[in-house]
Amino acid sequence: MSSAFRLVEITTENVEDACRLSVRPDQQRLVQPVAQSLALAYAFGERAWPRLVVDGEEIVGFLMAFFDVPFDADPPGVTRDGLWRLNVAAGQQGRGVGRFAVEEVARELRRRGRRTLTTSWHVAGNGPEPFYRRLGFRPTGESVEGEIVGELDLGAPGTG
Ligand SMILES: CC(C)(COP(=O)(O)OP(=O)(O)OC[C@H]1O[C@@H](n2cnc3c(N)ncnc32)[C@H](O)[C@@H]1OP(=O)(O)O)[C@@H](O)C(=O)NCCC(=O)NCCS
């Protein structure tokens, strides 16, 4: 599906608007606020990839990818790449923003030669599991910080 959505970097011009982006009140325990993710991005440097999804001039979503990060239970030398945070603005859900965000992270990972996109989700009645399953993520059987770990196979390099 083509869309008018674009990814933009966080800048001095948009950072305060970015921090005002909010999911629905009933979803607020499912994902950290944007400001907290940006604090992590500051600390993780090159291993964090925060971006806004904009539609025209309007900020409709926030994502943060991660690169080369080990999970707590991973053996030495093992790292993962994927989607760390995804917040679609309360009034903008259900119109493809989340799908676009995941596709853009997949594109960036393929560009970096990676084959797997890892994420994790909180299990709750209003949680994002149906969304991730719809996009092709499959649980790995692991959990991290109380969340289900899921992976999306990005296929062979150069595909998709
Ligand atoms: C989960 C979330 C990211 C989904 O974003 P979105 O922009 O509403 O999703 P999209 O419109 O891109 O939906 C993509 C597909 O998933 C499906 N989908 C999305 N949410 C769904 C749900 N709750 N149940 C079933 N299907 C769902 C859509 O129907 C769509 O399918 P289609 O393309 O075949 O029509 C968004 O609801 C959100 O920000 N939730 C709160 C925060 C959160 O849970 N973030 C994830 C942290 S791990």
mmCIF file of N, CA and C and ligand atoms in Angstrom, residues 23-24 27 30-31 84-89 92-100 119-122 126-128 130-132 134-135 147, ligand 1:
data_model
loop_
_atom_site.group_PDB
_atom_site.id
_atom_site.type_symbol
_atom_site.label_atom_id
_atom_site.label_comp_id
_atom_site.label_asym_id
_atom_site.label_seq_id
_atom_site.Cartn_x
_atom_site.Cartn_y
_atom_site.Cartn_z
ATOM 1 N N VAL A 23 -0.368 7.914 23.133
ATOM 2 C CA VAL A 23 -1.292 6.838 22.775
ATOM 3 C C VAL A 23 -2.589 7.031 23.555
ATOM 4 N N ARG A 24 -3.572 6.145 23.343
ATOM 5 C CA ARG A 24 -4.828 6.281 24.073
ATOM 6 C C ARG A 24 -4.587 6.074 25.573
ATOM 7 N N GLN A 27 -3.986 2.684 26.801
ATOM 8 C CA GLN A 27 -2.795 2.005 26.262
ATOM 9 C C GLN A 27 -1.514 2.464 26.949
ATOM 10 N N LEU A 30 1.133 0.145 28.166
ATOM 11 C CA LEU A 30 1.700 -0.791 27.192
ATOM 12 C C LEU A 30 3.039 -0.331 26.623
ATOM 13 N N VAL A 31 3.303 0.954 26.697
ATOM 14 C CA VAL A 31 4.505 1.500 26.055
ATOM 15 C C VAL A 31 4.945 2.742 26.826
ATOM 16 N N TRP A 84 12.204 -1.324 19.242
ATOM 17 C CA TRP A 84 12.222 -1.173 20.701
ATOM 18 C C TRP A 84 10.923 -0.512 21.171
ATOM 19 N N ARG A 85 10.537 0.533 20.494
ATOM 20 C CA ARG A 85 9.345 1.282 20.911
ATOM 21 C C ARG A 85 8.507 1.639 19.688
ATOM 22 N N LEU A 86 7.191 1.616 19.866
ATOM 23 C CA LEU A 86 6.274 2.032 18.794
ATOM 24 C C LEU A 86 5.042 2.652 19.436
ATOM 25 N N ASN A 87 4.840 3.926 19.179
ATOM 26 C CA ASN A 87 3.706 4.664 19.738
ATOM 27 C C ASN A 87 2.974 5.331 18.580
ATOM 28 N N VAL A 88 1.753 4.914 18.320
ATOM 29 C CA VAL A 88 0.939 5.579 17.298
ATOM 30 C C VAL A 88 -0.042 6.503 18.027
ATOM 31 N N ALA A 89 -0.114 7.741 17.586
ATOM 32 C CA ALA A 89 -0.940 8.750 18.266
ATOM 33 C C ALA A 89 -2.388 8.272 18.371
ATOM 34 N N GLN A 92 -4.763 8.449 15.514
ATOM 35 C CA GLN A 92 -4.202 8.063 14.212
ATOM 36 C C GLN A 92 -4.076 6.550 14.042
ATOM 37 N N GLN A 93 -4.625 5.804 14.970
ATOM 38 C CA GLN A 93 -4.478 4.348 14.908
ATOM 39 C C GLN A 93 -5.447 3.752 13.899
ATOM 40 N N GLY A 94 -5.075 2.611 13.341
ATOM 41 C CA GLY A 94 -5.954 1.898 12.419
ATOM 42 C C GLY A 94 -5.906 2.414 10.992
ATOM 43 N N ARG A 95 -4.897 3.221 10.667
ATOM 44 C CA ARG A 95 -4.782 3.714 9.280
ATOM 45 C C ARG A 95 -3.413 3.445 8.670
ATOM 46 N N GLY A 96 -2.706 2.465 9.235
ATOM 47 C CA GLY A 96 -1.478 2.002 8.607
ATOM 48 C C GLY A 96 -0.187 2.604 9.128
ATOM 49 N N VAL A 97 -0.269 3.446 10.156
ATOM 50 C CA VAL A 97 0.953 4.078 10.679
ATOM 51 C C VAL A 97 1.885 3.019 11.276
ATOM 52 N N GLY A 98 1.306 2.107 12.065
ATOM 53 C CA GLY A 98 2.127 1.071 12.701
ATOM 54 C C GLY A 98 2.772 0.159 11.668
ATOM 55 N N ARG A 99 2.007 -0.242 10.663
ATOM 56 C CA ARG A 99 2.558 -1.091 9.590
ATOM 57 C C ARG A 99 3.703 -0.361 8.880
ATOM 58 N N PHE A 100 3.490 0.914 8.574
ATOM 59 C CA PHE A 100 4.529 1.701 7.913
ATOM 60 C C PHE A 100 5.801 1.735 8.776
ATOM 61 N N THR A 119 11.246 -7.933 18.322
ATOM 62 C CA THR A 119 10.550 -6.976 19.181
ATOM 63 C C THR A 119 10.014 -7.726 20.385
ATOM 64 N N SER A 120 9.337 -7.014 21.274
ATOM 65 C CA SER A 120 8.665 -7.676 22.389
ATOM 66 C C SER A 120 7.399 -6.906 22.676
ATOM 67 N N TRP A 121 6.418 -7.628 23.243
ATOM 68 C CA TRP A 121 5.152 -6.954 23.532
ATOM 69 C C TRP A 121 4.579 -7.418 24.852
ATOM 70 N N HIS A 122 3.870 -6.476 25.463
ATOM 71 C CA HIS A 122 3.177 -6.680 26.718
ATOM 72 C C HIS A 122 1.885 -7.445 26.422
ATOM 73 N N ASN A 126 -5.912 -5.342 25.503
ATOM 74 C CA ASN A 126 -5.844 -4.280 24.495
ATOM 75 C C ASN A 126 -4.426 -4.135 23.942
ATOM 76 N N GLY A 127 -3.617 -5.185 24.103
ATOM 77 C CA GLY A 127 -2.208 -5.109 23.720
ATOM 78 C C GLY A 127 -1.985 -5.273 22.223
ATOM 79 N N PRO A 128 -0.732 -5.124 21.778
ATOM 80 C CA PRO A 128 -0.427 -5.100 20.343
ATOM 81 C C PRO A 128 -0.186 -6.468 19.712
ATOM 82 N N PRO A 130 -2.076 -8.857 18.400
ATOM 83 C CA PRO A 130 -2.732 -9.118 17.098
ATOM 84 C C PRO A 130 -2.110 -8.309 15.963
ATOM 85 N N PHE A 131 -1.688 -7.103 16.279
ATOM 86 C CA PHE A 131 -1.014 -6.260 15.282
ATOM 87 C C PHE A 131 0.278 -6.927 14.826
ATOM 88 N N TYR A 132 1.118 -7.333 15.771
ATOM 89 C CA TYR A 132 2.402 -7.943 15.391
ATOM 90 C C TYR A 132 2.189 -9.258 14.644
ATOM 91 N N ARG A 134 -0.364 -10.067 12.810
ATOM 92 C CA ARG A 134 -0.870 -9.710 11.487
ATOM 93 C C ARG A 134 0.273 -9.367 10.525
ATOM 94 N N LEU A 135 1.314 -8.729 11.079
ATOM 95 C CA LEU A 135 2.454 -8.331 10.252
ATOM 96 C C LEU A 135 3.454 -9.468 10.047
ATOM 97 N N GLU A 147 7.804 -9.370 28.941
ATOM 98 C CA GLU A 147 7.127 -9.259 27.647
ATOM 99 C C GLU A 147 7.469 -10.459 26.755
HETATM 100 C C1 LIG B 1 -0.245 -1.423 18.233
HETATM 101 C C2 LIG B 1 -0.131 -0.153 17.374
HETATM 102 C C3 LIG B 1 1.337 0.213 17.229
HETATM 103 C C4 LIG B 1 -0.755 -0.468 15.989
HETATM 104 O O1 LIG B 1 -0.590 0.659 15.149
HETATM 105 P P1 LIG B 1 -1.727 1.073 14.069
HETATM 106 O O2 LIG B 1 -1.201 2.201 13.291
HETATM 107 O O3 LIG B 1 -3.022 1.262 14.761
HETATM 108 O O4 LIG B 1 -1.818 -0.257 13.180
HETATM 109 P P2 LIG B 1 -2.055 -0.352 11.582
HETATM 110 O O5 LIG B 1 -3.202 0.515 11.219
HETATM 111 O O6 LIG B 1 -0.767 -0.116 10.870
HETATM 112 O O7 LIG B 1 -2.494 -1.881 11.439
HETATM 113 C C5 LIG B 1 -1.742 -2.828 10.670
HETATM 114 C C6 LIG B 1 -2.538 -4.118 10.604
HETATM 115 O O8 LIG B 1 -2.670 -4.667 11.926
HETATM 116 C C7 LIG B 1 -4.049 -4.840 12.233
HETATM 117 N N1 LIG B 1 -4.261 -4.502 13.651
HETATM 118 C C8 LIG B 1 -3.802 -3.406 14.300
HETATM 119 N N2 LIG B 1 -4.193 -3.447 15.592
HETATM 120 C C9 LIG B 1 -4.934 -4.578 15.719
HETATM 121 C C10 LIG B 1 -5.635 -5.177 16.801
HETATM 122 N N3 LIG B 1 -5.640 -4.615 18.017
HETATM 123 N N4 LIG B 1 -6.296 -6.335 16.582
HETATM 124 C C11 LIG B 1 -6.298 -6.931 15.375
HETATM 125 N N5 LIG B 1 -5.643 -6.411 14.300
HETATM 126 C C12 LIG B 1 -4.984 -5.248 14.479
HETATM 127 C C13 LIG B 1 -4.797 -3.878 11.341
HETATM 128 O O9 LIG B 1 -6.124 -4.300 11.127
HETATM 129 C C14 LIG B 1 -3.961 -3.894 10.086
HETATM 130 O O10 LIG B 1 -4.263 -5.005 9.300
HETATM 131 P P3 LIG B 1 -4.445 -4.825 7.682
HETATM 132 O O11 LIG B 1 -3.254 -4.019 7.223
HETATM 133 O O12 LIG B 1 -4.474 -6.202 7.188
HETATM 134 O O13 LIG B 1 -5.723 -4.064 7.511
HETATM 135 C C15 LIG B 1 -0.943 1.039 17.974
HETATM 136 O O14 LIG B 1 -2.252 0.615 18.232
HETATM 137 C C16 LIG B 1 -0.367 1.577 19.267
HETATM 138 O O15 LIG B 1 0.432 2.525 19.266
HETATM 139 N N6 LIG B 1 -0.780 0.982 20.430
HETATM 140 C C17 LIG B 1 -0.388 1.492 21.734
HETATM 141 C C18 LIG B 1 1.067 1.305 22.040
HETATM 142 C C19 LIG B 1 1.579 -0.109 21.815
HETATM 143 O O16 LIG B 1 1.014 -1.104 22.232
HETATM 144 N N7 LIG B 1 2.739 -0.153 21.154
HETATM 145 C C20 LIG B 1 3.451 -1.358 20.902
HETATM 146 C C21 LIG B 1 4.465 -1.486 21.992
HETATM 147 S S1 LIG B 1 5.269 -3.067 21.937
#
